[in-house]
JSON list of C-alpha atoms in Angstrom, two decimals:
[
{"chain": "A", "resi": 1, "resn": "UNK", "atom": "CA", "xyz": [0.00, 0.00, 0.00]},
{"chain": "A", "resi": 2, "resn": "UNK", "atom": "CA", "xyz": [1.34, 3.47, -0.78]},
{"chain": "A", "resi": 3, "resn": "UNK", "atom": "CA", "xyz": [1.52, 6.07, 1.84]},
{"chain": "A", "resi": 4, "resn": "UNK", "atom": "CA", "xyz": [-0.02, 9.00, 1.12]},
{"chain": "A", "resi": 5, "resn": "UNK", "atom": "CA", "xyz": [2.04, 12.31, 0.79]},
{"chain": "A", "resi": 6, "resn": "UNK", "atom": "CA", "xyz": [0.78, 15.51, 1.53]},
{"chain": "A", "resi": 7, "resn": "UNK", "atom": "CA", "xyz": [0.57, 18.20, -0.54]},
{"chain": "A", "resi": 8, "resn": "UNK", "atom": "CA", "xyz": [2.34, 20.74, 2.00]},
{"chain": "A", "resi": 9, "resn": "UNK", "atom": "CA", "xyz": [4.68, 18.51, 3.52]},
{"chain": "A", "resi": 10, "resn": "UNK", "atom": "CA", "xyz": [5.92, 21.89, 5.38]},
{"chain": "A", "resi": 11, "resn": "UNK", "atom": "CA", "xyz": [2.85, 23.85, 6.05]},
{"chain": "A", "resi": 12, "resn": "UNK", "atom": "CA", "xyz": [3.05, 25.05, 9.17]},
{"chain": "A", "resi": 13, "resn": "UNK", "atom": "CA", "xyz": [0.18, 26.74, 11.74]},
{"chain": "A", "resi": 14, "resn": "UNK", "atom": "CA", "xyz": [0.09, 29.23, 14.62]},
{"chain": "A", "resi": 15, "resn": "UNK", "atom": "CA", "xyz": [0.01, 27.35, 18.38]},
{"chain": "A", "resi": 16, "resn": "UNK", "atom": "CA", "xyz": [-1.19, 29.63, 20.95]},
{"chain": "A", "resi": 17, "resn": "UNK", "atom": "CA", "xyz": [-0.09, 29.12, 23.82]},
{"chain": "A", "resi": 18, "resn": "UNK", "atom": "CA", "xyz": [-3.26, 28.36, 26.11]},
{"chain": "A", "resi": 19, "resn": "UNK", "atom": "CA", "xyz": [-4.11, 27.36, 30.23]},
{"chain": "A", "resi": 20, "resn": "UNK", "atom": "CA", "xyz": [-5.75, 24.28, 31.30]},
{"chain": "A", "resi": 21, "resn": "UNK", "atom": "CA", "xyz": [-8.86, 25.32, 31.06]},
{"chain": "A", "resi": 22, "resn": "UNK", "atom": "CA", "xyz": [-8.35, 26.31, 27.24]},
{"chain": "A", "resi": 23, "resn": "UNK", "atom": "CA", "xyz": [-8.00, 30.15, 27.47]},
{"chain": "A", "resi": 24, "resn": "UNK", "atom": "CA", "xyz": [-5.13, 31.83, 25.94]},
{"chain": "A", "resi": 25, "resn": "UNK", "atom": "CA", "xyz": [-2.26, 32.80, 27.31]},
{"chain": "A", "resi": 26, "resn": "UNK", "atom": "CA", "xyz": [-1.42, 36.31, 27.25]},
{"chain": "A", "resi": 27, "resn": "UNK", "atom": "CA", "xyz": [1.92, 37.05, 29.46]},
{"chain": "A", "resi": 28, "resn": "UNK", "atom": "CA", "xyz": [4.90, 36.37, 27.24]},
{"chain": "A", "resi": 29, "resn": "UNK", "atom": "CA", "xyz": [6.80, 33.19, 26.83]},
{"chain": "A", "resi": 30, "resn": "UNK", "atom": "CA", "xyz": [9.96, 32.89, 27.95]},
{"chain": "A", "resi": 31, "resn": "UNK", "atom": "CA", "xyz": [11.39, 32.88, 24.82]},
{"chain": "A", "resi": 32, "resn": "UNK", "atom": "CA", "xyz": [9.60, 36.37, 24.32]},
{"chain": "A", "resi": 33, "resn": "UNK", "atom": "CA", "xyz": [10.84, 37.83, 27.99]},
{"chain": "A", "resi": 34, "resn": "UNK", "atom": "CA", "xyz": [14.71, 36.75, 26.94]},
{"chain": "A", "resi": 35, "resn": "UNK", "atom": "CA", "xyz": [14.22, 38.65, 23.84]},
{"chain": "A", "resi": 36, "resn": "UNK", "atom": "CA", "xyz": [13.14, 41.96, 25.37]},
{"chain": "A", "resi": 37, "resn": "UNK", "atom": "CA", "xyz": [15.38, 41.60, 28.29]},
{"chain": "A", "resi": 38, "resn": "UNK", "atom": "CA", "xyz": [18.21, 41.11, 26.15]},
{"chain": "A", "resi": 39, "resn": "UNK", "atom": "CA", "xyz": [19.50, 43.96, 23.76]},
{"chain": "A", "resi": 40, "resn": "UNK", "atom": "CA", "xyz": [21.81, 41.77, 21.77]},
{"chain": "A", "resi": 41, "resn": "UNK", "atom": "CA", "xyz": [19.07, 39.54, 20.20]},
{"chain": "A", "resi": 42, "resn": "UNK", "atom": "CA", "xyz": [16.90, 42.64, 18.93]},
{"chain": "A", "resi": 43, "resn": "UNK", "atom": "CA", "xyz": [17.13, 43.71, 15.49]},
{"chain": "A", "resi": 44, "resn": "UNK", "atom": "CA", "xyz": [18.39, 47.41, 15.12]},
{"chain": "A", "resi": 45, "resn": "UNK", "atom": "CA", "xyz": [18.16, 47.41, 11.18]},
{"chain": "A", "resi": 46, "resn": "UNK", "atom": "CA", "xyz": [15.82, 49.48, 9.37]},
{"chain": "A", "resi": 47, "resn": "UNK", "atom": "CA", "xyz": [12.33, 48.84, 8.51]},
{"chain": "A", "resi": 48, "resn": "UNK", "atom": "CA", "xyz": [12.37, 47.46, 4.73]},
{"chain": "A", "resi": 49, "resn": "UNK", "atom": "CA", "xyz": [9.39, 47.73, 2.45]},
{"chain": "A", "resi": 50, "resn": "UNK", "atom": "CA", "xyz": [6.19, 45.38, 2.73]},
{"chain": "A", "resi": 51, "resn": "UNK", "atom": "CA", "xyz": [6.72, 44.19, -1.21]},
{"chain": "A", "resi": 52, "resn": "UNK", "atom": "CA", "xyz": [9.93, 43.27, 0.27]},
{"chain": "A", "resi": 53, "resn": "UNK", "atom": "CA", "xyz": [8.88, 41.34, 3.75]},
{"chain": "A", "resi": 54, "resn": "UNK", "atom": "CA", "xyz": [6.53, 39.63, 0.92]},
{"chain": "A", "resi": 55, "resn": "UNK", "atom": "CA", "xyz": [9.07, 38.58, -1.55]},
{"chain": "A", "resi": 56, "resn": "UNK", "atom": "CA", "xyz": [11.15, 36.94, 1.93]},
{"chain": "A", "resi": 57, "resn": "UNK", "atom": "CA", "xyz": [8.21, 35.13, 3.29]},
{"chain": "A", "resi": 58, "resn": "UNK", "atom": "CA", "xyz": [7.50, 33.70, 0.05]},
{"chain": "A", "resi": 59, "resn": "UNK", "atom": "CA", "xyz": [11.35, 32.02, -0.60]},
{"chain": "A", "resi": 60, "resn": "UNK", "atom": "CA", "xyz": [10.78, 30.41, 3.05]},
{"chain": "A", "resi": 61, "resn": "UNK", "atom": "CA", "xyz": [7.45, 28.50, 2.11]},
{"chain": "A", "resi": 62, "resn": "UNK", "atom": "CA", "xyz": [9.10, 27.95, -1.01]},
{"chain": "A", "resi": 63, "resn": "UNK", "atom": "CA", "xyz": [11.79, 26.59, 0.64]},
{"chain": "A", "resi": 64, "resn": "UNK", "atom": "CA", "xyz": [10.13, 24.53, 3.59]},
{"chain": "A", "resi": 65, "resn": "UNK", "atom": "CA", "xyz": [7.45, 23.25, 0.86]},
{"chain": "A", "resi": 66, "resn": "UNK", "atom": "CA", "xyz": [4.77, 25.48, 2.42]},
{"chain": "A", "resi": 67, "resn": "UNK", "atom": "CA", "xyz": [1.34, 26.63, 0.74]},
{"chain": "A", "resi": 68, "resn": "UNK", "atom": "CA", "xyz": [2.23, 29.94, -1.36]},
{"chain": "A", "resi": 69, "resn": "UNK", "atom": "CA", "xyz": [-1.18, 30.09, -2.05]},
{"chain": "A", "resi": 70, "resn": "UNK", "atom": "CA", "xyz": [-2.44, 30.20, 1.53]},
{"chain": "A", "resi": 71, "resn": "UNK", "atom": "CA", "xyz": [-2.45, 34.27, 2.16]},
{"chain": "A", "resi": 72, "resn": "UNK", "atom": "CA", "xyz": [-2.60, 33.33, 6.16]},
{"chain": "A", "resi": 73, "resn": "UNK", "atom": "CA", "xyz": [0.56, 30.95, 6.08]},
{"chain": "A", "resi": 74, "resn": "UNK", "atom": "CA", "xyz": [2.28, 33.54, 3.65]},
{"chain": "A", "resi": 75, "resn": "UNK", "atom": "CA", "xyz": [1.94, 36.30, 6.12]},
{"chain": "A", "resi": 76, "resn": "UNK", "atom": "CA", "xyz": [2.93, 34.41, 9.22]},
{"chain": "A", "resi": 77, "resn": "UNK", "atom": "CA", "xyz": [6.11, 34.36, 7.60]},
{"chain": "A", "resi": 78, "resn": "UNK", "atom": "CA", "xyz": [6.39, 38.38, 7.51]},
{"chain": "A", "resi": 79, "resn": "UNK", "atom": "CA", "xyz": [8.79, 39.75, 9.35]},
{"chain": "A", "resi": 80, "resn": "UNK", "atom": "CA", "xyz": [7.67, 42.43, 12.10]},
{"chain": "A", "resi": 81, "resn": "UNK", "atom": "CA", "xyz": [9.16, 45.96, 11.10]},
{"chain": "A", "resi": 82, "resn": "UNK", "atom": "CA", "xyz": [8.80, 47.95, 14.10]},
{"chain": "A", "resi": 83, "resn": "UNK", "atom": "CA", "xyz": [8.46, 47.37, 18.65]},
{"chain": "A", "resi": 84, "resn": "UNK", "atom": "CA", "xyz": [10.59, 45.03, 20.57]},
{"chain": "A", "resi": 85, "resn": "UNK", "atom": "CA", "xyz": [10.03, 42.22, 18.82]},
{"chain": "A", "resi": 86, "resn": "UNK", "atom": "CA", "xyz": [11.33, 43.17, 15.16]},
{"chain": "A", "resi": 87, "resn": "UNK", "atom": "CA", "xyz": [13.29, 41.00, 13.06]},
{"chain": "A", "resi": 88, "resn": "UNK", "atom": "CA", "xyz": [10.62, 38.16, 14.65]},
{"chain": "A", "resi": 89, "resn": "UNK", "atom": "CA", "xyz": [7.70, 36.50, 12.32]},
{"chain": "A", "resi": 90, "resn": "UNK", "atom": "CA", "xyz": [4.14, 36.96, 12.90]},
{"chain": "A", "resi": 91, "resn": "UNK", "atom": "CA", "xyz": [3.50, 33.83, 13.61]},
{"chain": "A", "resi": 92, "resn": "UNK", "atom": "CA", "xyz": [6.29, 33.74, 16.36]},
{"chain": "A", "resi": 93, "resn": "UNK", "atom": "CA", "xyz": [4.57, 37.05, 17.87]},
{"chain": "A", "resi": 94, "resn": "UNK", "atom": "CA", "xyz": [1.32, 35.45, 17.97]},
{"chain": "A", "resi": 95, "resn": "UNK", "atom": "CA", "xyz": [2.76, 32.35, 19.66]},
{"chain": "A", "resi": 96, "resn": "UNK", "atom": "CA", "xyz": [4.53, 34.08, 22.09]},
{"chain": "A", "resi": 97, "resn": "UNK", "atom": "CA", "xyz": [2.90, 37.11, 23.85]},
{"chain": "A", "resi": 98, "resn": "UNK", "atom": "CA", "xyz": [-0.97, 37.72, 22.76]},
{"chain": "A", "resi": 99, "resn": "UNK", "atom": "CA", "xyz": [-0.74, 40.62, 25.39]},
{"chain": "A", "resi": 100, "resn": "UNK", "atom": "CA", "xyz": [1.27, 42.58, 23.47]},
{"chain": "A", "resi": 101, "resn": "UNK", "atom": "CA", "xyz": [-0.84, 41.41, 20.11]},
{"chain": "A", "resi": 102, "resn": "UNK", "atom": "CA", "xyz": [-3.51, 42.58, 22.03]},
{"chain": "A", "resi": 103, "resn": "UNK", "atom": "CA", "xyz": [-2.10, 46.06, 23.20]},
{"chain": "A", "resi": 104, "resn": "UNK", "atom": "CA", "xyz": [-1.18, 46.84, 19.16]},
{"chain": "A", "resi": 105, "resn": "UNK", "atom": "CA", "xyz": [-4.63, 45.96, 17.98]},
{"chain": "A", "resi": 106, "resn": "UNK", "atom": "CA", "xyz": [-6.73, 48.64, 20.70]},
{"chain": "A", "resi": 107, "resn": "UNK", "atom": "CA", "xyz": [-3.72, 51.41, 20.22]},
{"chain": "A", "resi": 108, "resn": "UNK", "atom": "CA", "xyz": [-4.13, 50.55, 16.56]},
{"chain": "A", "resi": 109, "resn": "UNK", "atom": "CA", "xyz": [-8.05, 50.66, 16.73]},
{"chain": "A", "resi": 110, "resn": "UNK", "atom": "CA", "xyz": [-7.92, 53.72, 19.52]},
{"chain": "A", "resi": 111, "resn": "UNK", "atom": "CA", "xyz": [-5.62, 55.99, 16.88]},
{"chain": "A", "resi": 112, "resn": "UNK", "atom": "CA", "xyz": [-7.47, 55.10, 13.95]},
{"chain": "A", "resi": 113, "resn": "UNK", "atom": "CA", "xyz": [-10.99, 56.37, 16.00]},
{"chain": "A", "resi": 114, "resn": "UNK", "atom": "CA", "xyz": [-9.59, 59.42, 16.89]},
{"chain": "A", "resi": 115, "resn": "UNK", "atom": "CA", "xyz": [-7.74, 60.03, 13.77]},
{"chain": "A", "resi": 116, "resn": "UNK", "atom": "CA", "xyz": [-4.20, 61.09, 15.08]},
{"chain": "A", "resi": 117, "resn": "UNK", "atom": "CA", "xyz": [-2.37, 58.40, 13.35]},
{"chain": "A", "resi": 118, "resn": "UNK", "atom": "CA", "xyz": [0.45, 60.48, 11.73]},
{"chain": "A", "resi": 119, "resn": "UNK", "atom": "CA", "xyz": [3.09, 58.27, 11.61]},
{"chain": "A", "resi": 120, "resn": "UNK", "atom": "CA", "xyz": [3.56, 56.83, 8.51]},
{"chain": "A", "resi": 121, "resn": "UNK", "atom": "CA", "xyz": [6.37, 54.65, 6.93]},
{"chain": "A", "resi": 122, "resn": "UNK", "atom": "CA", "xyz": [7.38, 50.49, 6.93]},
{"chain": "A", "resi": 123, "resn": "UNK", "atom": "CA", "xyz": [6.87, 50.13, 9.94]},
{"chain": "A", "resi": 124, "resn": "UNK", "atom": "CA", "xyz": [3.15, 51.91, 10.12]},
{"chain": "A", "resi": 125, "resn": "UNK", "atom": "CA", "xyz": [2.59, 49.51, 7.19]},
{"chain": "A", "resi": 126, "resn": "UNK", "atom": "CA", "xyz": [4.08, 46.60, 9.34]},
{"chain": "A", "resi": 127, "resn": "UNK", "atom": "CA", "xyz": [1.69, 46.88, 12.28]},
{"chain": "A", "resi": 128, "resn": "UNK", "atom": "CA", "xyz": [-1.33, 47.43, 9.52]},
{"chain": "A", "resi": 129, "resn": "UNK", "atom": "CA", "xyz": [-0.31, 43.94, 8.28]},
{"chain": "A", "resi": 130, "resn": "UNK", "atom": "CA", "xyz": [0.41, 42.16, 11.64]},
{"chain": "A", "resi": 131, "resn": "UNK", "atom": "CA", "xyz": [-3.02, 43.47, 13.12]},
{"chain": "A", "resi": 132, "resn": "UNK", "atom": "CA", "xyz": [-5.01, 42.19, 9.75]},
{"chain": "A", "resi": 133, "resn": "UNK", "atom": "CA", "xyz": [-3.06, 39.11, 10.06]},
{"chain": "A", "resi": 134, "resn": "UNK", "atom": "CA", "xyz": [-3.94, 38.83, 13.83]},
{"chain": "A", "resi": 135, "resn": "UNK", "atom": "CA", "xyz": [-7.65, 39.32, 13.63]},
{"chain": "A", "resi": 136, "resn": "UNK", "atom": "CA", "xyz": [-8.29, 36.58, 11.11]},
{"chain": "A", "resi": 137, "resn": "UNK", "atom": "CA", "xyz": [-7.57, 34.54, 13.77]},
{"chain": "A", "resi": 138, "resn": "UNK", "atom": "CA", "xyz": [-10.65, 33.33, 15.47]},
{"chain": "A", "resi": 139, "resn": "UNK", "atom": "CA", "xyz": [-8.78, 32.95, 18.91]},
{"chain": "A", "resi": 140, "resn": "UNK", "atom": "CA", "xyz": [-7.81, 36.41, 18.60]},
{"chain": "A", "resi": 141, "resn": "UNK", "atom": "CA", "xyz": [-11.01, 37.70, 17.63]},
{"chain": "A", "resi": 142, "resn": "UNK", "atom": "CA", "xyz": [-12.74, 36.29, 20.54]},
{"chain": "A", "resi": 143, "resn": "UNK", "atom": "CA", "xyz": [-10.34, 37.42, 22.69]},
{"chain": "A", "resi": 144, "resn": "UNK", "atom": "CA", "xyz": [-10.92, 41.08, 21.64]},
{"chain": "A", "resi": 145, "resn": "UNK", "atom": "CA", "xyz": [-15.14, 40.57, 21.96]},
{"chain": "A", "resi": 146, "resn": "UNK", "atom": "CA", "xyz": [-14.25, 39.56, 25.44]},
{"chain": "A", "resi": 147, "resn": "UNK", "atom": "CA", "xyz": [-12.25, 42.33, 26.58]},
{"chain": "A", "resi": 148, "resn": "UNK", "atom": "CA", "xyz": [-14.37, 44.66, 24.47]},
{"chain": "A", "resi": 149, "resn": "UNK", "atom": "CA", "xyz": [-17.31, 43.76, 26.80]},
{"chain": "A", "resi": 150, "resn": "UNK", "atom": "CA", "xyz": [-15.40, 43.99, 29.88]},
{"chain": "A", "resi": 151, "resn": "UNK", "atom": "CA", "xyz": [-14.42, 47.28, 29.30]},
{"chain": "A", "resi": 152, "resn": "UNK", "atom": "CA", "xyz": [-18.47, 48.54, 28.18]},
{"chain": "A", "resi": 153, "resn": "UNK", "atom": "CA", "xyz": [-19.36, 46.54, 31.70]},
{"chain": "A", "resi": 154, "resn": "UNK", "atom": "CA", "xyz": [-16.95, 48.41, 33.59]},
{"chain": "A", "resi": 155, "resn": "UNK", "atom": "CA", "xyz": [-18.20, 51.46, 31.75]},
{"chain": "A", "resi": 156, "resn": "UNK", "atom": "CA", "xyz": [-21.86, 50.63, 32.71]},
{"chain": "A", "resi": 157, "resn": "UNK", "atom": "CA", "xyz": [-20.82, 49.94, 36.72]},
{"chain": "A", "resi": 158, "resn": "UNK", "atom": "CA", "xyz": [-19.12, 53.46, 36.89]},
{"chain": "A", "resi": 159, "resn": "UNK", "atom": "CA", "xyz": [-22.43, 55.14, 35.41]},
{"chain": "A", "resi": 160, "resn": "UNK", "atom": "CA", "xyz": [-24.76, 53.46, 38.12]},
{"chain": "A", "resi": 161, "resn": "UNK", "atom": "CA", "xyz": [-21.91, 54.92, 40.90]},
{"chain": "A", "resi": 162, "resn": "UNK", "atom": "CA", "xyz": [-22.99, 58.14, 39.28]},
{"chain": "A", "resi": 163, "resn": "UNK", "atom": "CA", "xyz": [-25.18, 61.03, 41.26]},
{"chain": "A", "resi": 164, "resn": "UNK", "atom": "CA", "xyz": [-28.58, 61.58, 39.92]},
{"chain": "A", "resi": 165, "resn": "UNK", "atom": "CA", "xyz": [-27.94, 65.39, 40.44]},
{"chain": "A", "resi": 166, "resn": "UNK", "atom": "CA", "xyz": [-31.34, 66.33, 40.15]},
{"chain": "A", "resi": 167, "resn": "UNK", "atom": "CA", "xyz": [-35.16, 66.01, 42.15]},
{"chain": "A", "resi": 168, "resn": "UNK", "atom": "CA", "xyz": [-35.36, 64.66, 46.21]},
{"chain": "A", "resi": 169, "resn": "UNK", "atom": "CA", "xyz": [-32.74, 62.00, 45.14]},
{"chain": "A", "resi": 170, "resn": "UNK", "atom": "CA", "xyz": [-30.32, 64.31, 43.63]},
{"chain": "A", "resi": 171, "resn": "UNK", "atom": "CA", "xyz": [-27.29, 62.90, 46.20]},
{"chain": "A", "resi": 172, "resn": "UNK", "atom": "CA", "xyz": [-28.28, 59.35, 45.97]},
{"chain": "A", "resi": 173, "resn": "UNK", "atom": "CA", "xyz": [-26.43, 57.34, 42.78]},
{"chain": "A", "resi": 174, "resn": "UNK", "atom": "CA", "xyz": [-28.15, 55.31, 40.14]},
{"chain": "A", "resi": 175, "resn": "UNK", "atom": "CA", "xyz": [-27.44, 52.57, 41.60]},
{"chain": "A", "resi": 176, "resn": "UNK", "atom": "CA", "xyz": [-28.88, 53.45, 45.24]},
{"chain": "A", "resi": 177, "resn": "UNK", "atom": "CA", "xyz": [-32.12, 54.07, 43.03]},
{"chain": "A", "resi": 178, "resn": "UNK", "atom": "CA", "xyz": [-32.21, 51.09, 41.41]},
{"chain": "A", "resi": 179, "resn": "UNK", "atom": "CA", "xyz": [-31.86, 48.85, 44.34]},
{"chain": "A", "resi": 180, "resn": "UNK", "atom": "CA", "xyz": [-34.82, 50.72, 46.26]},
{"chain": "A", "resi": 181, "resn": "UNK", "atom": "CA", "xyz": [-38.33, 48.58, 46.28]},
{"chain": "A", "resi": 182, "resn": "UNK", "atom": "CA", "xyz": [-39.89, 52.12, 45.01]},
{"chain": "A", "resi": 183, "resn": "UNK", "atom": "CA", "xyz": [-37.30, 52.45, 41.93]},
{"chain": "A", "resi": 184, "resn": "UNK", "atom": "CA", "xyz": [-40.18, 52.05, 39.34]},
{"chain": "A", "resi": 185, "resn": "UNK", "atom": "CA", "xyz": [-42.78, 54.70, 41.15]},
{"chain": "A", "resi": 186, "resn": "UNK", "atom": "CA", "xyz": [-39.25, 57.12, 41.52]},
{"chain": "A", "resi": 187, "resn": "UNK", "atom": "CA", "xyz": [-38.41, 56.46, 38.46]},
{"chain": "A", "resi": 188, "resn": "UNK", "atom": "CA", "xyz": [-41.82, 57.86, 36.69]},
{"chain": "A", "resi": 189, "resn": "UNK", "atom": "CA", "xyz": [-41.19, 60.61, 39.57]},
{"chain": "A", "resi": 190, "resn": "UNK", "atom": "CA", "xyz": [-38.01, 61.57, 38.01]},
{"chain": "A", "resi": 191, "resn": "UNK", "atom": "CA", "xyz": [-38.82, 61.16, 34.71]},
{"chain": "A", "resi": 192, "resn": "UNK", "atom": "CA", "xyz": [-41.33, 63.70, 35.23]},
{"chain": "A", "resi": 193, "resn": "UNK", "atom": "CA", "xyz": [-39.49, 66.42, 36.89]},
{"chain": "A", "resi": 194, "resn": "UNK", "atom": "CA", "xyz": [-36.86, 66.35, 34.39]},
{"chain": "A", "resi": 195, "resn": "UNK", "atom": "CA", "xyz": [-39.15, 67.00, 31.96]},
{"chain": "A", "resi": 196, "resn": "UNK", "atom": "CA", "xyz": [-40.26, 69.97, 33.72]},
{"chain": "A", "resi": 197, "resn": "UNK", "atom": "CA", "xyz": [-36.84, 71.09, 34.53]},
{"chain": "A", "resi": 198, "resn": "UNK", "atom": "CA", "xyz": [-36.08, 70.87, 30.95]},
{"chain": "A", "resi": 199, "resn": "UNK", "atom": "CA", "xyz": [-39.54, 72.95, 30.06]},
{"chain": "A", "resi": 200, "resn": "UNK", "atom": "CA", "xyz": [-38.82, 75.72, 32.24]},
{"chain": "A", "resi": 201, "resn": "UNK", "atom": "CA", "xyz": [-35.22, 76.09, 31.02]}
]
């Protein structure tokens, strides 16, 4: 019987790192710590174009008998162009310290929502790349929900810890009125004098 060969004998994925109970890491290996700790192994060279970074991670799938075709596999082979990790591939990054994935995507996402990114140049078009490449990962992606909805939740608890600031309960906070057995009754209360407030204004 002839054993089957497969088609990308060198194909190779992304292993997150991940806790017993399945989550993913996020502190950095140890691989990653000795490489920010440690001056010597950082890459000091300047950024070089993303045609470039392209051209490179093609030869090594080439070479390892990879899927050329596979835009995913092809860009885990790019080369990060900018932070403490240059001169590392994206697939390393991603299999060594998510926190730090996960610090470029929000400062990435917080820059482009306020629209002061001005820095432009390979590495700008680096980070574009490795955050495009990061969120088509699934584990990634549900990562980011998670944290997004931590963040609204928090958001939501420091409104309730809020003072009404208007009416007989205008010292007590949101959440003071909520817990009382009268909330709905004060609430139509409140509703109403606001509305007044606001007519006499």
């Amino acid at each position: 019987m002839q054993k089957k060969v497969a088609p990308y004998p060198g194909k190779i994925s992304v292993v997150f790192r991940k806790g017993p109970l399945g989550y993913l890491l996020q502190d950095p290996s140890k691989e990653a710590r000795r490489n920010k700790n440690d001056p010597k192994l950082q890459d000091k060279s300047a950024p070089v174009r993303e045609d470039v970074v392209h051209q490179n991670a093609l030869t090594v799938i080439y070479q390892r008998g990879g899927d050329e075709s596979d835009m995913k596999e092809v860009q885990g082979e790019y080369i990060l162009q900018f932070g403490k990790y240059k001169g590392k591939s994206f697939r390393w990054l991603l299999g060594n310290d998510v926190g730090y994935t996960m610090y470029l995507i929000k400062d990435l996402q917080k820059e482009e929502a306020a629209g002061t990114s001005v820095e432009e140049g390979h590495g700008k078009e680096s980070l574009h790349s490795f955050v495009q490449y990061a969120l088509s990962f699934t584990e990634i992606k549900t990562l980011l929900n998670y944290k997004t909805s931590r963040v609204s939740v928090a958001a939501e608890a420091s409104e309730d810890d809020q003072l009404v600031g208007f009416g007989s309960r205008a010292k007590s906070t949101w959440k003071e009125i909520q817990e009382s057995p009268f909330y709905e009754a004060e609430r139509q209360r409140w509703v109403e004098e606001k509305r007044k407030k606001g007519r006499n204004c």
